[in-house]
Short mmCIF file of C-alpha atoms in Angstrom, two decimals:
data_model
loop_
_atom_site.label_atom_id
_atom_site.label_comp_id
_atom_site.label_asym_id
_atom_site.label_seq_id
_atom_site.Cartn_x
_atom_site.Cartn_y
_atom_site.Cartn_z
CA MET Y 1 20.51 -26.23 36.42
CA ARG Y 2 18.83 -26.85 32.89
CA ASN Y 3 19.54 -23.89 30.76
CA ILE Y 4 16.87 -22.90 28.19
CA VAL Y 5 18.55 -20.41 25.81
CA ILE Y 6 16.73 -18.19 23.28
CA LEU Y 7 18.73 -16.60 20.70
CA GLY Y 8 17.13 -13.36 19.48
CA GLY Y 9 14.62 -11.08 21.22
CA GLY Y 10 12.45 -10.29 18.07
CA TYR Y 11 8.74 -11.26 17.61
CA GLY Y 12 9.38 -15.01 17.86
CA GLY Y 13 12.02 -15.12 20.67
CA PHE Y 14 10.36 -12.35 22.79
CA THR Y 15 7.08 -14.35 22.53
CA VAL Y 16 8.71 -17.64 23.71
CA ALA Y 17 10.26 -15.92 26.64
CA THR Y 18 7.06 -14.18 27.77
CA GLU Y 19 4.89 -17.19 27.34
CA LEU Y 20 7.24 -19.28 29.38
CA LEU Y 21 7.35 -16.82 32.11
CA GLN Y 22 3.72 -16.63 32.39
CA ASP Y 23 3.86 -20.14 33.95
CA ARG Y 24 5.80 -21.67 36.72
CA LEU Y 25 9.12 -22.95 35.38
CA PRO Y 26 10.62 -25.97 37.23
CA ASP Y 27 12.99 -24.83 40.01
CA ASP Y 28 15.97 -26.57 38.20
CA CYS Y 29 15.40 -24.33 34.91
CA ARG Y 30 17.09 -21.23 33.90
CA LEU Y 31 15.84 -18.99 31.07
CA THR Y 32 18.39 -17.15 29.05
CA LEU Y 33 17.58 -14.67 26.31
CA ILE Y 34 20.47 -13.46 24.14
CA ASP Y 35 20.07 -10.30 21.85
CA ARG Y 36 22.51 -7.62 20.51
CA MET Y 37 20.24 -4.91 21.73
CA PRO Y 38 18.80 -4.15 25.24
CA PHE Y 39 15.22 -4.00 24.09
CA GLN Y 40 13.00 -5.51 21.35
CA GLY Y 41 12.75 -3.25 18.21
CA LEU Y 42 9.37 -3.42 16.43
CA LYS Y 43 10.81 -4.45 13.05
CA THR Y 44 7.50 -4.12 11.02
CA GLU Y 45 7.70 -0.28 11.67
CA TYR Y 46 11.35 0.15 10.67
CA TYR Y 47 10.27 1.85 7.48
CA ALA Y 48 9.04 4.73 9.63
CA LEU Y 49 12.21 4.91 11.65
CA ALA Y 50 14.12 5.05 8.38
CA ALA Y 51 11.96 7.72 6.93
CA GLY Y 52 12.01 9.87 10.17
CA THR Y 53 8.40 10.00 11.04
CA VAL Y 54 8.84 8.22 14.35
CA SER Y 55 11.57 8.29 16.83
CA ASP Y 56 13.52 5.13 17.62
CA LEU Y 57 12.30 5.34 21.36
CA ALA Y 58 8.65 4.84 19.92
CA LEU Y 59 9.73 1.50 18.47
CA ARG Y 60 11.42 -0.04 21.55
CA VAL Y 61 9.79 -2.61 23.74
CA ALA Y 62 11.38 -3.41 27.04
CA PHE Y 63 12.40 -7.08 27.60
CA PRO Y 64 10.63 -8.67 30.63
CA VAL Y 65 12.06 -8.17 34.11
CA ASP Y 66 11.82 -11.38 36.06
CA PRO Y 67 14.25 -13.23 38.43
CA ARG Y 68 13.87 -16.36 36.26
CA LEU Y 69 15.15 -14.58 33.16
CA PHE Y 70 18.77 -13.82 32.54
CA MET Y 71 19.48 -11.26 29.86
CA LYS Y 72 22.73 -11.60 27.84
CA TYR Y 73 23.72 -8.81 25.38
CA GLY Y 74 26.14 -9.42 22.64
CA GLU Y 75 26.69 -10.94 19.19
CA VAL Y 76 26.08 -14.59 18.55
CA ILE Y 77 28.58 -15.86 15.91
CA ALA Y 78 27.81 -19.57 15.78
CA VAL Y 79 25.97 -22.52 17.38
CA ASP Y 80 27.92 -25.67 18.03
CA LEU Y 81 25.20 -28.35 17.99
CA GLU Y 82 27.59 -31.26 19.09
CA ALA Y 83 28.92 -29.51 22.10
CA LYS Y 84 25.37 -27.76 22.84
CA ARG Y 85 27.07 -24.36 23.11
CA VAL Y 86 26.26 -20.90 21.66
CA LEU Y 87 29.46 -19.08 20.67
CA MET Y 88 29.61 -15.32 21.27
CA GLU Y 89 31.80 -12.67 20.04
CA ASN Y 90 34.45 -11.67 22.58
CA GLU Y 91 32.46 -13.63 25.21
CA ASP Y 92 32.71 -17.12 26.77
CA PRO Y 93 30.45 -19.78 25.10
CA ILE Y 94 26.91 -20.32 26.66
CA GLU Y 95 25.84 -23.84 27.22
CA TYR Y 96 22.27 -24.87 26.67
CA ASP Y 97 19.97 -27.88 27.27
CA LEU Y 98 17.13 -26.51 25.24
CA LEU Y 99 17.86 -23.92 22.45
CA VAL Y 100 15.49 -21.70 20.51
CA ILE Y 101 16.89 -20.09 17.56
CA ALA Y 102 14.96 -16.93 16.55
CA LEU Y 103 17.63 -14.83 14.90
CA GLY Y 104 15.44 -13.52 12.13
CA CYS Y 105 16.62 -12.58 8.74
CA VAL Y 106 18.94 -10.37 6.80
CA ASP Y 107 18.81 -8.77 3.33
CA LYS Y 108 19.19 -10.94 0.26
CA TYR Y 109 21.24 -9.37 -2.52
CA HIS Y 110 20.87 -12.05 -5.20
CA GLY Y 111 24.52 -11.95 -6.12
CA ILE Y 112 24.23 -8.47 -7.50
CA PRO Y 113 27.71 -6.80 -7.49
CA GLY Y 114 27.74 -3.66 -5.26
CA ALA Y 115 24.28 -4.22 -3.98
CA GLU Y 116 25.43 -4.59 -0.27
CA GLU Y 117 28.05 -1.91 -0.49
CA PHE Y 118 26.03 0.82 -2.16
CA SER Y 119 22.60 0.47 -0.71
CA CYS Y 120 21.18 1.02 2.77
CA SER Y 121 18.90 -1.42 4.77
CA ILE Y 122 15.94 -1.49 7.16
CA GLN Y 123 16.48 -4.99 8.38
CA THR Y 124 18.03 -4.05 11.78
CA PHE Y 125 17.40 -1.24 14.28
CA SER Y 126 20.89 0.12 13.68
CA SER Y 127 20.78 -0.11 9.88
CA SER Y 128 17.40 1.70 9.90
CA ARG Y 129 19.00 4.53 11.94
CA ARG Y 130 21.79 4.82 9.48
CA THR Y 131 19.19 4.73 6.59
CA TYR Y 132 17.32 7.59 8.20
CA GLN Y 133 20.63 9.58 8.32
CA GLN Y 134 21.41 8.91 4.80
CA VAL Y 135 17.91 9.49 3.39
CA ASN Y 136 17.38 12.73 5.31
CA ASP Y 137 20.77 14.11 4.51
CA VAL Y 138 19.84 14.11 0.82
CA LYS Y 139 19.37 17.65 -0.41
CA PRO Y 140 16.00 19.02 -1.54
CA TYR Y 141 14.91 17.73 -4.94
CA GLY Y 142 17.43 14.90 -4.59
CA GLN Y 143 16.61 11.36 -5.63
CA VAL Y 144 15.96 8.28 -3.45
CA SER Y 145 15.60 4.96 -5.19
CA ILE Y 146 13.82 1.93 -3.37
CA VAL Y 147 14.69 -1.37 -4.83
CA GLY Y 148 11.82 -3.86 -4.33
CA GLY Y 149 8.16 -3.18 -4.79
CA GLY Y 150 6.89 -5.43 -1.98
CA LEU Y 151 5.14 -4.43 1.29
CA SER Y 152 8.41 -3.13 2.80
CA GLY Y 153 9.34 -1.00 -0.32
CA VAL Y 154 5.88 0.44 -0.55
CA GLU Y 155 5.80 1.41 3.07
CA VAL Y 156 9.19 3.02 2.88
CA ALA Y 157 8.08 5.13 -0.29
CA ALA Y 158 4.95 6.22 1.16
CA GLU Y 159 6.41 7.18 4.58
CA LEU Y 160 9.24 8.98 2.93
CA ARG Y 161 6.86 10.90 0.81
CA GLU Y 162 5.20 12.30 3.93
CA SER Y 163 8.45 12.97 5.69
CA ARG Y 164 10.20 14.57 2.59
CA PRO Y 165 7.73 16.01 0.06
CA ASP Y 166 10.73 17.80 -1.57
CA LEU Y 167 12.55 14.55 -2.61
CA ASN Y 168 12.05 12.64 -5.75
CA ILE Y 169 11.06 9.07 -4.89
CA ARG Y 170 11.05 6.08 -7.16
CA ILE Y 171 10.45 2.26 -6.64
CA LEU Y 172 12.19 -0.23 -8.83
CA ASP Y 173 10.89 -3.77 -9.30
CA ARG Y 174 11.73 -6.65 -11.48
CA GLY Y 175 7.97 -7.40 -11.82
CA PRO Y 176 5.29 -5.43 -13.77
CA SER Y 177 3.69 -4.00 -10.59
CA VAL Y 178 4.17 -3.02 -7.09
CA LEU Y 179 2.60 -5.54 -4.53
CA SER Y 180 2.60 -8.26 -6.97
CA ALA Y 181 1.85 -10.88 -4.22
CA PHE Y 182 -1.33 -8.96 -3.28
CA PRO Y 183 -4.77 -8.94 -4.96
CA GLY Y 184 -5.38 -6.71 -7.97
CA LYS Y 185 -7.49 -4.32 -5.99
CA ALA Y 186 -4.72 -3.55 -3.50
CA GLN Y 187 -2.17 -3.13 -6.42
CA ASP Y 188 -4.36 -0.64 -8.14
CA TYR Y 189 -5.08 1.34 -5.11
CA VAL Y 190 -1.46 1.65 -4.12
CA ARG Y 191 -0.54 2.57 -7.63
CA SER Y 192 -3.31 5.30 -7.70
CA TRP Y 193 -1.94 6.53 -4.35
CA PHE Y 194 1.54 6.75 -5.65
CA LEU Y 195 0.53 8.49 -8.89
CA GLU Y 196 -1.42 11.05 -6.70
CA HIS Y 197 1.65 11.59 -4.52
CA ASP Y 198 4.36 11.77 -7.26
CA VAL Y 199 6.12 8.43 -6.44
CA GLU Y 200 7.57 7.09 -9.65
CA MET Y 201 7.08 3.34 -10.24
CA ARG Y 202 9.40 1.45 -12.69
CA GLY Y 203 8.65 -2.19 -13.47
CA HIS Y 204 10.58 -4.90 -15.32
CA VAL Y 205 13.87 -3.38 -13.97
CA ALA Y 206 16.56 -6.04 -14.07
CA ILE Y 207 19.48 -4.62 -11.69
CA SER Y 208 22.86 -5.93 -12.88
CA ARG Y 209 24.94 -3.99 -10.47
CA LEU Y 210 25.20 -0.88 -8.07
CA GLU Y 211 27.87 1.63 -7.90
CA GLN Y 212 28.10 4.88 -5.74
CA GLY Y 213 25.14 7.06 -7.05
CA VAL Y 214 24.26 4.55 -9.93
CA ILE Y 215 21.90 1.71 -10.33
CA TYR Y 216 22.38 -0.30 -13.62
CA ASP Y 217 19.30 -1.71 -15.36
CA ARG Y 218 21.29 -4.17 -17.40
CA ASP Y 219 23.40 -1.53 -19.07
CA ALA Y 220 21.10 1.47 -18.57
CA VAL Y 221 22.11 3.91 -16.02
CA ILE Y 222 19.73 5.06 -13.25
CA ASP Y 223 21.13 7.98 -11.13
CA THR Y 224 20.32 8.05 -7.53
CA ASP Y 225 21.49 9.87 -4.32
CA VAL Y 226 20.52 7.04 -1.99
CA THR Y 227 19.24 3.47 -2.66
CA VAL Y 228 17.19 1.66 -0.05
CA TRP Y 229 17.18 -2.18 -0.58
CA THR Y 230 13.96 -3.98 0.11
CA ALA Y 231 14.32 -6.69 -2.50
CA GLY Y 232 14.25 -9.93 -0.55
CA ILE Y 233 15.30 -11.54 2.65
CA GLN Y 234 17.10 -14.65 3.84
CA PRO Y 235 17.73 -16.32 7.24
CA SER Y 236 20.44 -15.23 9.49
CA PRO Y 237 23.96 -16.35 8.33
CA ILE Y 238 24.24 -18.35 11.45
CA VAL Y 239 21.36 -20.47 10.36
CA GLN Y 240 22.67 -20.70 6.79
CA ARG Y 241 25.76 -22.30 8.14
CA LEU Y 242 23.97 -24.88 10.31
CA PRO Y 243 23.77 -28.46 8.91
CA GLY Y 244 20.39 -29.94 7.87
CA ALA Y 245 17.72 -29.74 5.19
CA LYS Y 246 16.74 -26.25 4.21
CA ASP Y 247 13.87 -25.02 1.91
CA ASN Y 248 14.33 -22.82 -1.20
CA ILE Y 249 14.91 -19.69 0.75
CA GLY Y 250 17.33 -21.16 3.20
CA ARG Y 251 15.06 -21.73 6.11
CA LEU Y 252 15.58 -24.77 8.26
CA VAL Y 253 13.16 -27.64 7.63
CA LEU Y 254 11.74 -28.81 11.02
CA THR Y 255 9.50 -31.50 12.60
CA GLU Y 256 5.87 -30.82 13.27
CA HIS Y 257 6.92 -29.67 16.72
CA TYR Y 258 9.41 -27.28 15.33
CA TYR Y 259 12.55 -28.81 16.32
CA LEU Y 260 15.46 -30.01 14.02
CA PRO Y 261 14.80 -33.46 12.74
CA ASP Y 262 18.27 -34.75 14.08
CA ASP Y 263 18.24 -32.80 17.31
CA ASP Y 264 14.97 -32.55 19.34
CA ASN Y 265 16.75 -30.05 21.79
CA VAL Y 266 16.96 -27.19 19.24
CA PHE Y 267 13.78 -25.38 18.16
CA VAL Y 268 13.81 -22.74 15.35
CA VAL Y 269 11.28 -19.91 15.32
CA GLY Y 270 10.31 -17.06 12.90
CA ASP Y 271 12.20 -16.25 9.65
CA CYS Y 272 14.64 -18.97 10.18
CA ALA Y 273 11.91 -21.75 10.18
CA SER Y 274 10.55 -23.20 7.10
CA LEU Y 275 6.82 -22.65 7.70
CA PRO Y 276 3.86 -22.95 5.19
CA PHE Y 277 3.41 -19.07 5.10
CA ALA Y 278 5.54 -16.02 4.31
CA PRO Y 279 7.82 -14.76 6.86
CA SER Y 280 6.19 -12.09 9.18
CA GLY Y 281 6.02 -10.87 12.71
CA GLN Y 282 2.57 -12.25 12.99
CA ALA Y 283 3.72 -15.76 11.99
CA ALA Y 284 6.74 -15.63 14.28
CA GLU Y 285 4.48 -14.77 17.28
CA ALA Y 286 2.00 -17.42 16.71
CA GLN Y 287 4.72 -20.08 16.19
CA GLY Y 288 6.52 -18.71 19.38
CA LYS Y 289 3.39 -19.40 21.45
CA GLN Y 290 3.26 -22.95 20.24
CA VAL Y 291 6.99 -23.49 20.81
CA ALA Y 292 6.46 -22.22 24.47
CA GLU Y 293 3.67 -24.57 24.79
CA ILE Y 294 5.90 -27.57 23.54
CA ILE Y 295 8.79 -26.63 25.95
CA ARG Y 296 6.25 -26.36 28.95
CA ALA Y 297 4.79 -29.80 28.22
CA ARG Y 298 8.27 -31.25 27.74
CA LEU Y 299 9.36 -30.06 31.10
CA ARG Y 300 6.32 -31.63 32.67
CA GLY Y 301 6.93 -34.90 30.94
CA GLU Y 302 3.58 -34.45 29.04
CA SER Y 303 2.48 -34.58 25.32
CA VAL Y 304 1.12 -31.75 23.51
CA ARG Y 305 -1.24 -31.52 20.53
CA LEU Y 306 -0.89 -28.30 18.57
CA LYS Y 307 -3.61 -26.44 16.75
CA GLN Y 308 -3.05 -25.36 13.09
CA ILE Y 309 -1.76 -21.70 13.03
CA LYS Y 310 -4.22 -19.41 11.19
CA LEU Y 311 -2.92 -15.90 10.41
CA LYS Y 312 -5.25 -13.02 10.51
CA GLY Y 313 -4.02 -11.18 7.41
CA VAL Y 314 -1.53 -8.61 6.24
CA LEU Y 315 -1.80 -4.87 6.71
CA GLY Y 316 0.34 -2.08 5.07
CA SER Y 317 0.55 1.59 5.46
CA LEU Y 318 0.57 4.41 2.97
CA GLY Y 319 1.78 7.16 5.23
CA LYS Y 320 -0.13 7.93 8.43
CA LYS Y 321 -3.57 8.22 6.93
CA ALA Y 322 -4.08 5.47 4.44
CA GLY Y 323 -3.36 1.83 4.10
CA PHE Y 324 -4.30 -1.43 2.51
CA GLY Y 325 -4.61 -5.07 3.64
CA VAL Y 326 -5.88 -8.59 3.05
CA MET Y 327 -8.01 -10.25 5.66
CA GLY Y 328 -8.96 -13.70 4.37
CA ARG Y 329 -10.65 -13.12 1.01
CA THR Y 330 -11.41 -9.36 1.74
CA THR Y 331 -9.16 -6.58 0.45
CA LEU Y 332 -9.15 -3.49 2.71
CA MET Y 333 -8.18 -0.06 1.30
CA GLY Y 334 -8.13 3.51 2.79
CA ARG Y 335 -8.19 4.61 6.39
CA VAL Y 336 -9.54 1.59 7.96
CA PRO Y 337 -6.60 -0.70 7.42
CA ARG Y 338 -4.24 2.02 8.58
CA LEU Y 339 -6.33 2.36 11.82
CA LEU Y 340 -6.13 -1.37 12.18
CA LYS Y 341 -2.29 -1.36 11.75
CA SER Y 342 -2.12 1.33 14.33
CA GLY Y 343 -4.07 -0.83 16.75
CA VAL Y 344 -1.74 -3.87 16.22
CA LEU Y 345 1.32 -1.63 16.81
CA TRP Y 346 -0.22 -0.45 20.07
CA MET Y 347 -1.04 -3.97 21.29
CA SER Y 348 2.56 -5.22 20.42
CA LYS Y 349 3.91 -2.31 22.56
CA VAL Y 350 1.76 -3.22 25.55
CA HIS Y 351 2.53 -6.94 25.10
CA ILE Y 352 -1.03 -8.22 24.28
CA GLY Y 353 -0.89 -8.71 20.51
#
């Protein structure tokens, strides 16, 4: 049997698996999907899980049930490229013929002392649950600080404002403004929403270290009850340890067909792959479809010509009633982008988006 192994059941890995199952696999092929959780978590919505405005059940998507798919739950600790094996924690290694690495990303702490120890995260389902508990255990009028004024930080702050109107909420960013990667109209709209809803914004903050209840802006002290870290991501440590060329944020450089230059049996999808656009669930799904197309063609002994991936845009939420986004050259603000994001979430949950 030829074993096609997919590491990670997030947006990219989940898409590869479902796309392959839509077609007839050769009788000598077996598909194995490995994940630490028994369901896919909708990671783009973890900010709401952390804020407590949705239940964790609402963000679970069941993995496919198919006799051709073998599910393996556990912790991947390494990939042995020479032996073509996936090493598991407290489990026997799993051998592969074709491997798809879709292990996603982790927080990047930029070498700041205490950042990992004294902040909480929304990078995984479990860490978002823990963040929910820490944030919502803060007493009334307590202080929650969010490090990072990008899309994730903005969504956490806005959702938490709706969830806990009694709390003091601030966003700290090293740049001059929240959403510095977005057009000026979107930045102005979000700043206005934050001012209206009493969310403090501090720019030009150079965090030097964290301690329990304290963030240091160089030597200046910023008191906090809970700190949520959204100030950057990097590929899974398993990918960081693999040999091969990487880009400036540690993602593996690939061929045009998304496999390693020195190993055409290993594909990389999503946040671990060096792609010409920023990491996102949308990009991982689009690439996942193409990787499945390449694998199908290879199993049939056929060639494949890929179309250029074109992303539809970026949407962000400000609570449940307002949002913002960029679609092409158009900036969206207000209720419409929030409704669009709700629609995208619904499509993801029913496997059509």
